């Protein structure tokens, strides 16, 4: 069994953690005013149009994150903890090694694909 490159995954996790923390901060700072109010003001200024488009996109992302980011943050911290105690990359359900391709896509995965599917079926 090949050892997992935990330094690599620690890097991925810390990166993701930074993004999630920033997103959470945004959510908490950014709840003043509705999108339509701001868009109404900004159409008066041509140079702001590009900003408005970006903002719309960011907000859609925020709505997704709003439901998930605190959960994801907890998962990331738990994964970092598992790197520290040497259990990272092992399925918490069946104890098999989680394939690195899966960890690459979802560094905080706690379940192998089989167990994940099993869980989603319920
Ligand atoms: Zn499993």
PDB file of C-alpha atoms and ligand atoms in Angstrom:
ATOM      1  CA  UNK A   1       0.000   0.000   0.000  1.00  0.00           C
ATOM      2  CA  UNK A   2       1.534   3.268  -1.054  1.00  0.00           C
ATOM      3  CA  UNK A   3       1.639   6.029   1.504  1.00  0.00           C
ATOM      4  CA  UNK A   4      -0.464   9.061   0.728  1.00  0.00           C
ATOM      5  CA  UNK A   5       1.385  12.291   0.092  1.00  0.00           C
ATOM      6  CA  UNK A   6      -0.153  14.079   3.062  1.00  0.00           C
ATOM      7  CA  UNK A   7       1.884  17.251   2.539  1.00  0.00           C
ATOM      8  CA  UNK A   8       0.255  17.648  -0.848  1.00  0.00           C
ATOM      9  CA  UNK A   9      -3.239  17.146   0.552  1.00  0.00           C
ATOM     10  CA  UNK A  10      -2.547  19.350   3.539  1.00  0.00           C
ATOM     11  CA  UNK A  11      -1.754  22.086   1.010  1.00  0.00           C
ATOM     12  CA  UNK A  12      -5.012  21.487  -0.843  1.00  0.00           C
ATOM     13  CA  UNK A  13      -6.960  21.512   2.405  1.00  0.00           C
ATOM     14  CA  UNK A  14      -5.387  24.695   3.681  1.00  0.00           C
ATOM     15  CA  UNK A  15      -6.097  26.380   0.343  1.00  0.00           C
ATOM     16  CA  UNK A  16      -9.696  25.274   0.369  1.00  0.00           C
ATOM     17  CA  UNK A  17     -10.007  26.325   4.003  1.00  0.00           C
ATOM     18  CA  UNK A  18      -8.830  29.830   3.157  1.00  0.00           C
ATOM     19  CA  UNK A  19     -11.430  30.115   0.415  1.00  0.00           C
ATOM     20  CA  UNK A  20     -14.236  28.839   2.606  1.00  0.00           C
ATOM     21  CA  UNK A  21     -13.282  31.136   5.475  1.00  0.00           C
ATOM     22  CA  UNK A  22     -13.207  34.089   3.063  1.00  0.00           C
ATOM     23  CA  UNK A  23     -16.600  33.086   1.681  1.00  0.00           C
ATOM     24  CA  UNK A  24     -18.049  32.838   5.176  1.00  0.00           C
ATOM     25  CA  UNK A  25     -16.665  36.244   6.016  1.00  0.00           C
ATOM     26  CA  UNK A  26     -18.254  37.654   2.871  1.00  0.00           C
ATOM     27  CA  UNK A  27     -21.592  36.169   3.768  1.00  0.00           C
ATOM     28  CA  UNK A  28     -21.528  37.733   7.174  1.00  0.00           C
ATOM     29  CA  UNK A  29     -20.369  41.152   5.971  1.00  0.00           C
ATOM     30  CA  UNK A  30     -22.409  41.271   2.854  1.00  0.00           C
ATOM     31  CA  UNK A  31     -26.005  40.856   3.862  1.00  0.00           C
ATOM     32  CA  UNK A  32     -26.895  44.538   3.847  1.00  0.00           C
ATOM     33  CA  UNK A  33     -29.085  45.604   0.923  1.00  0.00           C
ATOM     34  CA  UNK A  34     -30.723  43.422  -1.685  1.00  0.00           C
ATOM     35  CA  UNK A  35     -29.228  42.700  -5.070  1.00  0.00           C
ATOM     36  CA  UNK A  36     -31.966  44.614  -6.914  1.00  0.00           C
ATOM     37  CA  UNK A  37     -31.335  47.788  -4.901  1.00  0.00           C
ATOM     38  CA  UNK A  38     -27.663  47.752  -5.730  1.00  0.00           C
ATOM     39  CA  UNK A  39     -28.219  46.924  -9.405  1.00  0.00           C
ATOM     40  CA  UNK A  40     -30.662  49.850  -9.644  1.00  0.00           C
ATOM     41  CA  UNK A  41     -28.077  52.268  -8.343  1.00  0.00           C
ATOM     42  CA  UNK A  42     -25.235  50.960 -10.406  1.00  0.00           C
ATOM     43  CA  UNK A  43     -26.910  51.100 -13.825  1.00  0.00           C
ATOM     44  CA  UNK A  44     -26.523  54.866 -13.506  1.00  0.00           C
ATOM     45  CA  UNK A  45     -22.778  54.469 -13.810  1.00  0.00           C
ATOM     46  CA  UNK A  46     -21.529  52.800 -16.975  1.00  0.00           C
ATOM     47  CA  UNK A  47     -18.151  51.923 -15.537  1.00  0.00           C
ATOM     48  CA  UNK A  48     -19.855  49.851 -12.868  1.00  0.00           C
ATOM     49  CA  UNK A  49     -21.659  47.492 -15.216  1.00  0.00           C
ATOM     50  CA  UNK A  50     -18.891  44.943 -15.318  1.00  0.00           C
ATOM     51  CA  UNK A  51     -18.734  44.933 -11.527  1.00  0.00           C
ATOM     52  CA  UNK A  52     -22.450  44.282 -11.332  1.00  0.00           C
ATOM     53  CA  UNK A  53     -22.151  41.193 -13.511  1.00  0.00           C
ATOM     54  CA  UNK A  54     -19.367  39.828 -11.344  1.00  0.00           C
ATOM     55  CA  UNK A  55     -21.349  40.565  -8.253  1.00  0.00           C
ATOM     56  CA  UNK A  56     -24.346  38.624  -9.534  1.00  0.00           C
ATOM     57  CA  UNK A  57     -22.158  35.630 -10.163  1.00  0.00           C
ATOM     58  CA  UNK A  58     -20.540  35.891  -6.734  1.00  0.00           C
ATOM     59  CA  UNK A  59     -23.895  36.035  -5.076  1.00  0.00           C
ATOM     60  CA  UNK A  60     -25.101  32.897  -6.769  1.00  0.00           C
ATOM     61  CA  UNK A  61     -21.977  31.212  -5.509  1.00  0.00           C
ATOM     62  CA  UNK A  62     -22.695  32.603  -2.064  1.00  0.00           C
ATOM     63  CA  UNK A  63     -26.145  31.096  -1.954  1.00  0.00           C
ATOM     64  CA  UNK A  64     -24.650  27.699  -2.575  1.00  0.00           C
ATOM     65  CA  UNK A  65     -21.902  28.282  -0.058  1.00  0.00           C
ATOM     66  CA  UNK A  66     -24.247  29.678   2.527  1.00  0.00           C
ATOM     67  CA  UNK A  67     -25.846  26.295   2.965  1.00  0.00           C
ATOM     68  CA  UNK A  68     -22.598  24.376   2.841  1.00  0.00           C
ATOM     69  CA  UNK A  69     -19.588  26.352   3.917  1.00  0.00           C
ATOM     70  CA  UNK A  70     -19.858  25.854   7.667  1.00  0.00           C
ATOM     71  CA  UNK A  71     -20.291  22.170   7.051  1.00  0.00           C
ATOM     72  CA  UNK A  72     -17.371  22.118   4.598  1.00  0.00           C
ATOM     73  CA  UNK A  73     -15.206  24.028   7.051  1.00  0.00           C
ATOM     74  CA  UNK A  74     -15.837  21.392   9.698  1.00  0.00           C
ATOM     75  CA  UNK A  75     -15.005  18.651   7.189  1.00  0.00           C
ATOM     76  CA  UNK A  76     -11.757  20.392   6.225  1.00  0.00           C
ATOM     77  CA  UNK A  77     -10.716  20.762   9.857  1.00  0.00           C
ATOM     78  CA  UNK A  78     -11.516  17.125  10.501  1.00  0.00           C
ATOM     79  CA  UNK A  79      -9.422  16.103   7.481  1.00  0.00           C
ATOM     80  CA  UNK A  80      -6.470  18.204   8.716  1.00  0.00           C
ATOM     81  CA  UNK A  81      -6.865  16.490  12.066  1.00  0.00           C
ATOM     82  CA  UNK A  82      -6.728  13.100  10.360  1.00  0.00           C
ATOM     83  CA  UNK A  83      -3.509  14.106   8.597  1.00  0.00           C
ATOM     84  CA  UNK A  84      -2.052  14.924  12.022  1.00  0.00           C
ATOM     85  CA  UNK A  85      -3.005  11.601  13.561  1.00  0.00           C
ATOM     86  CA  UNK A  86      -2.152   9.534  10.520  1.00  0.00           C
ATOM     87  CA  UNK A  87      -5.597   8.280   9.543  1.00  0.00           C
ATOM     88  CA  UNK A  88      -6.022  10.585   6.557  1.00  0.00           C
ATOM     89  CA  UNK A  89      -7.163   8.908   3.344  1.00  0.00           C
ATOM     90  CA  UNK A  90      -8.776   5.958   5.065  1.00  0.00           C
ATOM     91  CA  UNK A  91     -12.503   5.385   4.728  1.00  0.00           C
ATOM     92  CA  UNK A  92     -14.090   6.061   8.114  1.00  0.00           C
ATOM     93  CA  UNK A  93     -16.731   3.450   7.423  1.00  0.00           C
ATOM     94  CA  UNK A  94     -14.934   0.405   6.049  1.00  0.00           C
ATOM     95  CA  UNK A  95     -11.287   1.310   6.739  1.00  0.00           C
ATOM     96  CA  UNK A  96     -10.137   0.899   3.141  1.00  0.00           C
ATOM     97  CA  UNK A  97      -7.819   3.406   1.541  1.00  0.00           C
ATOM     98  CA  UNK A  98      -9.650   6.118  -0.378  1.00  0.00           C
ATOM     99  CA  UNK A  99      -8.235   6.378  -3.928  1.00  0.00           C
ATOM    100  CA  UNK A 100      -6.015   9.418  -4.395  1.00  0.00           C
ATOM    101  CA  UNK A 101      -8.036  10.579  -7.428  1.00  0.00           C
ATOM    102  CA  UNK A 102     -11.003  10.925  -5.122  1.00  0.00           C
ATOM    103  CA  UNK A 103      -8.996  12.827  -2.523  1.00  0.00           C
ATOM    104  CA  UNK A 104      -7.660  15.032  -5.280  1.00  0.00           C
ATOM    105  CA  UNK A 105     -11.227  15.992  -6.207  1.00  0.00           C
ATOM    106  CA  UNK A 106     -12.507  16.114  -2.632  1.00  0.00           C
ATOM    107  CA  UNK A 107      -9.580  16.402  -0.201  1.00  0.00           C
ATOM    108  CA  UNK A 108     -11.862  16.201   2.839  1.00  0.00           C
ATOM    109  CA  UNK A 109     -13.631  13.022   1.747  1.00  0.00           C
ATOM    110  CA  UNK A 110     -14.163  10.659   4.675  1.00  0.00           C
ATOM    111  CA  UNK A 111     -15.702   7.780   2.770  1.00  0.00           C
ATOM    112  CA  UNK A 112     -14.603   5.656  -0.150  1.00  0.00           C
ATOM    113  CA  UNK A 113     -16.864   5.808  -3.184  1.00  0.00           C
ATOM    114  CA  UNK A 114     -18.643   2.554  -2.322  1.00  0.00           C
ATOM    115  CA  UNK A 115     -19.536   3.712   1.181  1.00  0.00           C
ATOM    116  CA  UNK A 116     -20.527   7.161  -0.108  1.00  0.00           C
ATOM    117  CA  UNK A 117     -22.916   5.587  -2.626  1.00  0.00           C
ATOM    118  CA  UNK A 118     -24.269   3.291   0.039  1.00  0.00           C
ATOM    119  CA  UNK A 119     -24.949   6.278   2.287  1.00  0.00           C
ATOM    120  CA  UNK A 120     -26.614   8.322  -0.464  1.00  0.00           C
ATOM    121  CA  UNK A 121     -28.917   5.476  -1.312  1.00  0.00           C
ATOM    122  CA  UNK A 122     -30.528   5.654   2.117  1.00  0.00           C
TER     123      UNK A 122
HETATM  124 ZN1  LIG B   1     -15.566   2.553   2.568  1.00  0.00          ZN
END
